[in-house]
């Protein structure tokens, strides 16, 4: 494994798991008022398209990182719909 | 240009510009209480590493999309530090 592979792997882990602290915060406080639902909607479309791109290119790292991102951002969007102010 | 290139391009534009509505919301409301600073810190580390990865691989799309993401997420983190509750 080249050091550039490790660099890409660490970069991919960071951008994939970054949303976890936001999910934790929303889950604990049950407040999402200041979070943009448009941001998460566009992110979900983006990582979905990246996943399709990975499938067409048969590129496993792209499929895995964006597949996980899709799931995590989906959880965040669900929490936002659940906790939003009426 | 292949349709897969267009797919990758649209995917890249989505994941890059997604933070813009969040910046707009924070800018207008001056409230960032429910947004996770840890999320944006990890994102910034991640897109910085992606940019370095792109430079080592001489991959212009990776450099450009992550370079723009780095700047936009930097703006968001700055707004969070500026507007946070004392």
mmCIF file of C-alpha atoms in Angstrom:
data_model
loop_
_atom_site.group_PDB
_atom_site.id
_atom_site.type_symbol
_atom_site.label_atom_id
_atom_site.label_comp_id
_atom_site.label_asym_id
_atom_site.label_seq_id
_atom_site.Cartn_x
_atom_site.Cartn_y
_atom_site.Cartn_z
ATOM 1 C CA UNK A 1 0.000 0.000 0.000
ATOM 2 C CA UNK A 2 1.447 3.331 -1.148
ATOM 3 C CA UNK A 3 1.390 6.342 1.196
ATOM 4 C CA UNK A 4 -0.896 8.098 -1.295
ATOM 5 C CA UNK A 5 -3.405 5.231 -0.858
ATOM 6 C CA UNK A 6 -3.266 5.753 2.907
ATOM 7 C CA UNK A 7 -3.723 9.518 2.366
ATOM 8 C CA UNK A 8 -6.822 8.878 0.201
ATOM 9 C CA UNK A 9 -8.148 6.379 2.734
ATOM 10 C CA UNK A 10 -7.786 8.805 5.686
ATOM 11 C CA UNK A 11 -9.315 11.621 3.571
ATOM 12 C CA UNK A 12 -12.247 9.355 2.651
ATOM 13 C CA UNK A 13 -12.808 8.304 6.266
ATOM 14 C CA UNK A 14 -12.846 11.987 7.376
ATOM 15 C CA UNK A 15 -15.341 13.194 4.748
ATOM 16 C CA UNK A 16 -17.530 10.101 5.322
ATOM 17 C CA UNK A 17 -17.741 10.134 9.139
ATOM 18 C CA UNK A 18 -17.848 13.965 9.527
ATOM 19 C CA UNK A 19 -21.649 13.927 9.751
ATOM 20 C CA UNK A 20 -21.613 11.563 12.787
ATOM 21 C CA UNK A 21 -21.024 14.338 15.406
ATOM 22 C CA UNK A 22 -23.874 16.321 13.765
ATOM 23 C CA UNK A 23 -26.192 13.281 14.065
ATOM 24 C CA UNK A 24 -25.112 12.844 17.718
ATOM 25 C CA UNK A 25 -25.778 16.525 18.458
ATOM 26 C CA UNK A 26 -29.232 16.476 16.819
ATOM 27 C CA UNK A 27 -30.087 13.202 18.567
ATOM 28 C CA UNK A 28 -29.095 14.508 22.007
ATOM 29 C CA UNK A 29 -30.513 18.045 21.811
ATOM 30 C CA UNK A 30 -33.512 17.185 19.573
ATOM 31 C CA UNK A 31 -32.920 20.627 18.030
ATOM 32 C CA UNK A 32 -32.162 21.142 14.337
ATOM 33 C CA UNK A 33 -33.443 24.681 13.805
ATOM 34 C CA UNK A 34 -30.108 26.166 12.686
ATOM 35 C CA UNK A 35 -29.191 23.233 10.410
ATOM 36 C CA UNK A 36 -29.980 23.635 6.699
ATOM 37 C CA UNK A 37 -32.260 20.871 5.308
ATOM 38 C CA UNK A 38 -31.325 22.087 1.801
ATOM 39 C CA UNK A 39 -27.649 21.299 2.548
ATOM 40 C CA UNK A 40 -28.454 17.709 3.516
ATOM 41 C CA UNK A 41 -30.851 17.259 0.578
ATOM 42 C CA UNK A 42 -28.190 18.358 -1.934
ATOM 43 C CA UNK A 43 -25.553 16.234 -0.137
ATOM 44 C CA UNK A 44 -27.795 13.151 -0.396
ATOM 45 C CA UNK A 45 -28.357 13.721 -4.136
ATOM 46 C CA UNK A 46 -24.582 14.226 -4.544
ATOM 47 C CA UNK A 47 -23.427 11.095 -2.679
ATOM 48 C CA UNK A 48 -26.186 9.056 -4.399
ATOM 49 C CA UNK A 49 -24.823 10.180 -7.803
ATOM 50 C CA UNK A 50 -21.242 9.407 -6.610
ATOM 51 C CA UNK A 51 -22.404 5.897 -5.639
ATOM 52 C CA UNK A 52 -23.946 5.369 -9.114
ATOM 53 C CA UNK A 53 -20.709 6.766 -10.637
ATOM 54 C CA UNK A 54 -18.682 4.265 -8.570
ATOM 55 C CA UNK A 55 -20.918 1.391 -9.709
ATOM 56 C CA UNK A 56 -20.538 2.312 -13.407
ATOM 57 C CA UNK A 57 -16.751 2.589 -12.947
ATOM 58 C CA UNK A 58 -16.649 -0.574 -10.752
ATOM 59 C CA UNK A 59 -14.639 1.518 -8.243
ATOM 60 C CA UNK A 60 -15.107 -0.102 -4.829
ATOM 61 C CA UNK A 61 -13.669 2.754 -2.627
ATOM 62 C CA UNK A 62 -16.044 5.269 -4.275
ATOM 63 C CA UNK A 63 -19.010 2.891 -3.844
ATOM 64 C CA UNK A 64 -18.230 2.092 -0.181
ATOM 65 C CA UNK A 65 -17.437 5.637 1.062
ATOM 66 C CA UNK A 66 -20.401 7.214 -0.739
ATOM 67 C CA UNK A 67 -22.751 4.351 0.149
ATOM 68 C CA UNK A 68 -21.928 4.885 3.841
ATOM 69 C CA UNK A 69 -22.297 8.677 3.405
ATOM 70 C CA UNK A 70 -25.692 8.145 1.775
ATOM 71 C CA UNK A 71 -26.884 6.124 4.788
ATOM 72 C CA UNK A 72 -25.477 8.589 7.373
ATOM 73 C CA UNK A 73 -26.841 11.695 5.631
ATOM 74 C CA UNK A 74 -30.174 9.893 5.267
ATOM 75 C CA UNK A 75 -30.249 9.387 9.054
ATOM 76 C CA UNK A 76 -29.488 13.111 9.565
ATOM 77 C CA UNK A 77 -32.251 14.208 7.157
ATOM 78 C CA UNK A 78 -34.683 11.865 8.952
ATOM 79 C CA UNK A 79 -33.769 13.437 12.330
ATOM 80 C CA UNK A 80 -34.264 16.909 10.831
ATOM 81 C CA UNK A 81 -37.751 16.044 9.595
ATOM 82 C CA UNK A 82 -38.553 14.464 12.959
ATOM 83 C CA UNK A 83 -37.309 17.312 15.178
ATOM 84 C CA UNK A 84 -38.176 20.340 13.045
ATOM 85 C CA UNK A 85 -40.199 23.144 14.595
ATOM 86 C CA UNK A 86 -43.903 22.918 13.736
ATOM 87 C CA UNK B 1 -17.394 13.712 -22.880
ATOM 88 C CA UNK B 2 -18.873 10.385 -21.726
ATOM 89 C CA UNK B 3 -22.159 10.347 -19.763
ATOM 90 C CA UNK B 4 -20.210 8.913 -16.790
ATOM 91 C CA UNK B 5 -18.011 12.037 -16.847
ATOM 92 C CA UNK B 6 -21.149 14.201 -16.729
ATOM 93 C CA UNK B 7 -22.486 12.032 -13.871
ATOM 94 C CA UNK B 8 -19.244 12.521 -11.921
ATOM 95 C CA UNK B 9 -19.285 16.243 -12.669
ATOM 96 C CA UNK B 10 -22.878 16.715 -11.433
ATOM 97 C CA UNK B 11 -22.111 14.572 -8.351
ATOM 98 C CA UNK B 12 -19.021 16.691 -7.638
ATOM 99 C CA UNK B 13 -20.927 19.959 -8.037
ATOM 100 C CA UNK B 14 -23.644 18.719 -5.608
ATOM 101 C CA UNK B 15 -21.257 17.605 -2.848
ATOM 102 C CA UNK B 16 -19.165 20.778 -3.296
ATOM 103 C CA UNK B 17 -21.941 23.412 -3.237
ATOM 104 C CA UNK B 18 -24.153 21.636 -0.628
ATOM 105 C CA UNK B 19 -22.690 23.779 2.167
ATOM 106 C CA UNK B 20 -23.750 27.054 0.470
ATOM 107 C CA UNK B 21 -27.391 26.990 1.771
ATOM 108 C CA UNK B 22 -25.978 26.286 5.265
ATOM 109 C CA UNK B 23 -23.668 29.316 4.977
ATOM 110 C CA UNK B 24 -26.633 31.436 3.752
ATOM 111 C CA UNK B 25 -28.810 30.264 6.675
ATOM 112 C CA UNK B 26 -26.095 30.970 9.268
ATOM 113 C CA UNK B 27 -25.353 34.363 7.667
ATOM 114 C CA UNK B 28 -29.019 35.424 7.674
ATOM 115 C CA UNK B 29 -30.092 34.100 11.092
ATOM 116 C CA UNK B 30 -26.714 34.636 12.837
ATOM 117 C CA UNK B 31 -27.568 31.427 14.734
ATOM 118 C CA UNK B 32 -25.405 28.301 14.640
ATOM 119 C CA UNK B 33 -26.280 26.696 17.976
ATOM 120 C CA UNK B 34 -27.611 23.419 16.508
ATOM 121 C CA UNK B 35 -24.801 23.028 13.949
ATOM 122 C CA UNK B 36 -21.881 20.760 14.948
ATOM 123 C CA UNK B 37 -18.472 22.500 14.863
ATOM 124 C CA UNK B 38 -16.872 19.016 15.099
ATOM 125 C CA UNK B 39 -18.576 18.068 11.808
ATOM 126 C CA UNK B 40 -17.107 21.072 9.982
ATOM 127 C CA UNK B 41 -13.671 20.591 11.576
ATOM 128 C CA UNK B 42 -13.496 16.945 10.408
ATOM 129 C CA UNK B 43 -14.841 17.951 6.965
ATOM 130 C CA UNK B 44 -12.125 20.598 6.603
ATOM 131 C CA UNK B 45 -9.390 18.090 7.529
ATOM 132 C CA UNK B 46 -10.930 15.607 5.059
ATOM 133 C CA UNK B 47 -11.200 17.954 2.063
ATOM 134 C CA UNK B 48 -7.703 19.323 2.821
ATOM 135 C CA UNK B 49 -6.331 15.760 2.664
ATOM 136 C CA UNK B 50 -8.336 15.142 -0.562
ATOM 137 C CA UNK B 51 -6.760 18.278 -2.053
ATOM 138 C CA UNK B 52 -3.243 17.037 -1.137
ATOM 139 C CA UNK B 53 -4.197 13.613 -2.562
ATOM 140 C CA UNK B 54 -5.306 15.284 -5.810
ATOM 141 C CA UNK B 55 -2.037 17.249 -6.020
ATOM 142 C CA UNK B 56 0.108 14.082 -5.557
ATOM 143 C CA UNK B 57 -1.987 12.301 -8.231
ATOM 144 C CA UNK B 58 -2.055 15.419 -10.493
ATOM 145 C CA UNK B 59 -5.860 14.920 -10.686
ATOM 146 C CA UNK B 60 -7.382 18.315 -11.526
ATOM 147 C CA UNK B 61 -11.086 17.492 -10.781
ATOM 148 C CA UNK B 62 -10.138 16.260 -7.270
ATOM 149 C CA UNK B 63 -7.986 19.363 -6.654
ATOM 150 C CA UNK B 64 -10.641 21.826 -7.890
ATOM 151 C CA UNK B 65 -13.729 20.314 -6.167
ATOM 152 C CA UNK B 66 -11.937 19.788 -2.845
ATOM 153 C CA UNK B 67 -10.137 23.130 -3.036
ATOM 154 C CA UNK B 68 -13.508 24.894 -3.423
ATOM 155 C CA UNK B 69 -14.982 22.720 -0.609
ATOM 156 C CA UNK B 70 -12.065 23.677 1.628
ATOM 157 C CA UNK B 71 -12.765 27.397 1.081
ATOM 158 C CA UNK B 72 -16.560 27.062 1.567
ATOM 159 C CA UNK B 73 -16.279 24.911 4.706
ATOM 160 C CA UNK B 74 -13.679 27.351 6.011
ATOM 161 C CA UNK B 75 -16.216 30.192 5.601
ATOM 162 C CA UNK B 76 -18.833 28.125 7.487
ATOM 163 C CA UNK B 77 -16.443 27.342 10.360
ATOM 164 C CA UNK B 78 -15.548 31.055 10.572
ATOM 165 C CA UNK B 79 -19.265 31.974 10.803
ATOM 166 C CA UNK B 80 -19.724 29.347 13.535
ATOM 167 C CA UNK B 81 -16.884 30.787 15.602
ATOM 168 C CA UNK B 82 -18.240 34.304 15.034
ATOM 169 C CA UNK B 83 -21.883 33.585 15.909
ATOM 170 C CA UNK B 84 -21.505 30.977 18.644
ATOM 171 C CA UNK B 85 -23.234 31.514 21.959
ATOM 172 C CA UNK B 86 -20.931 32.937 24.587
#
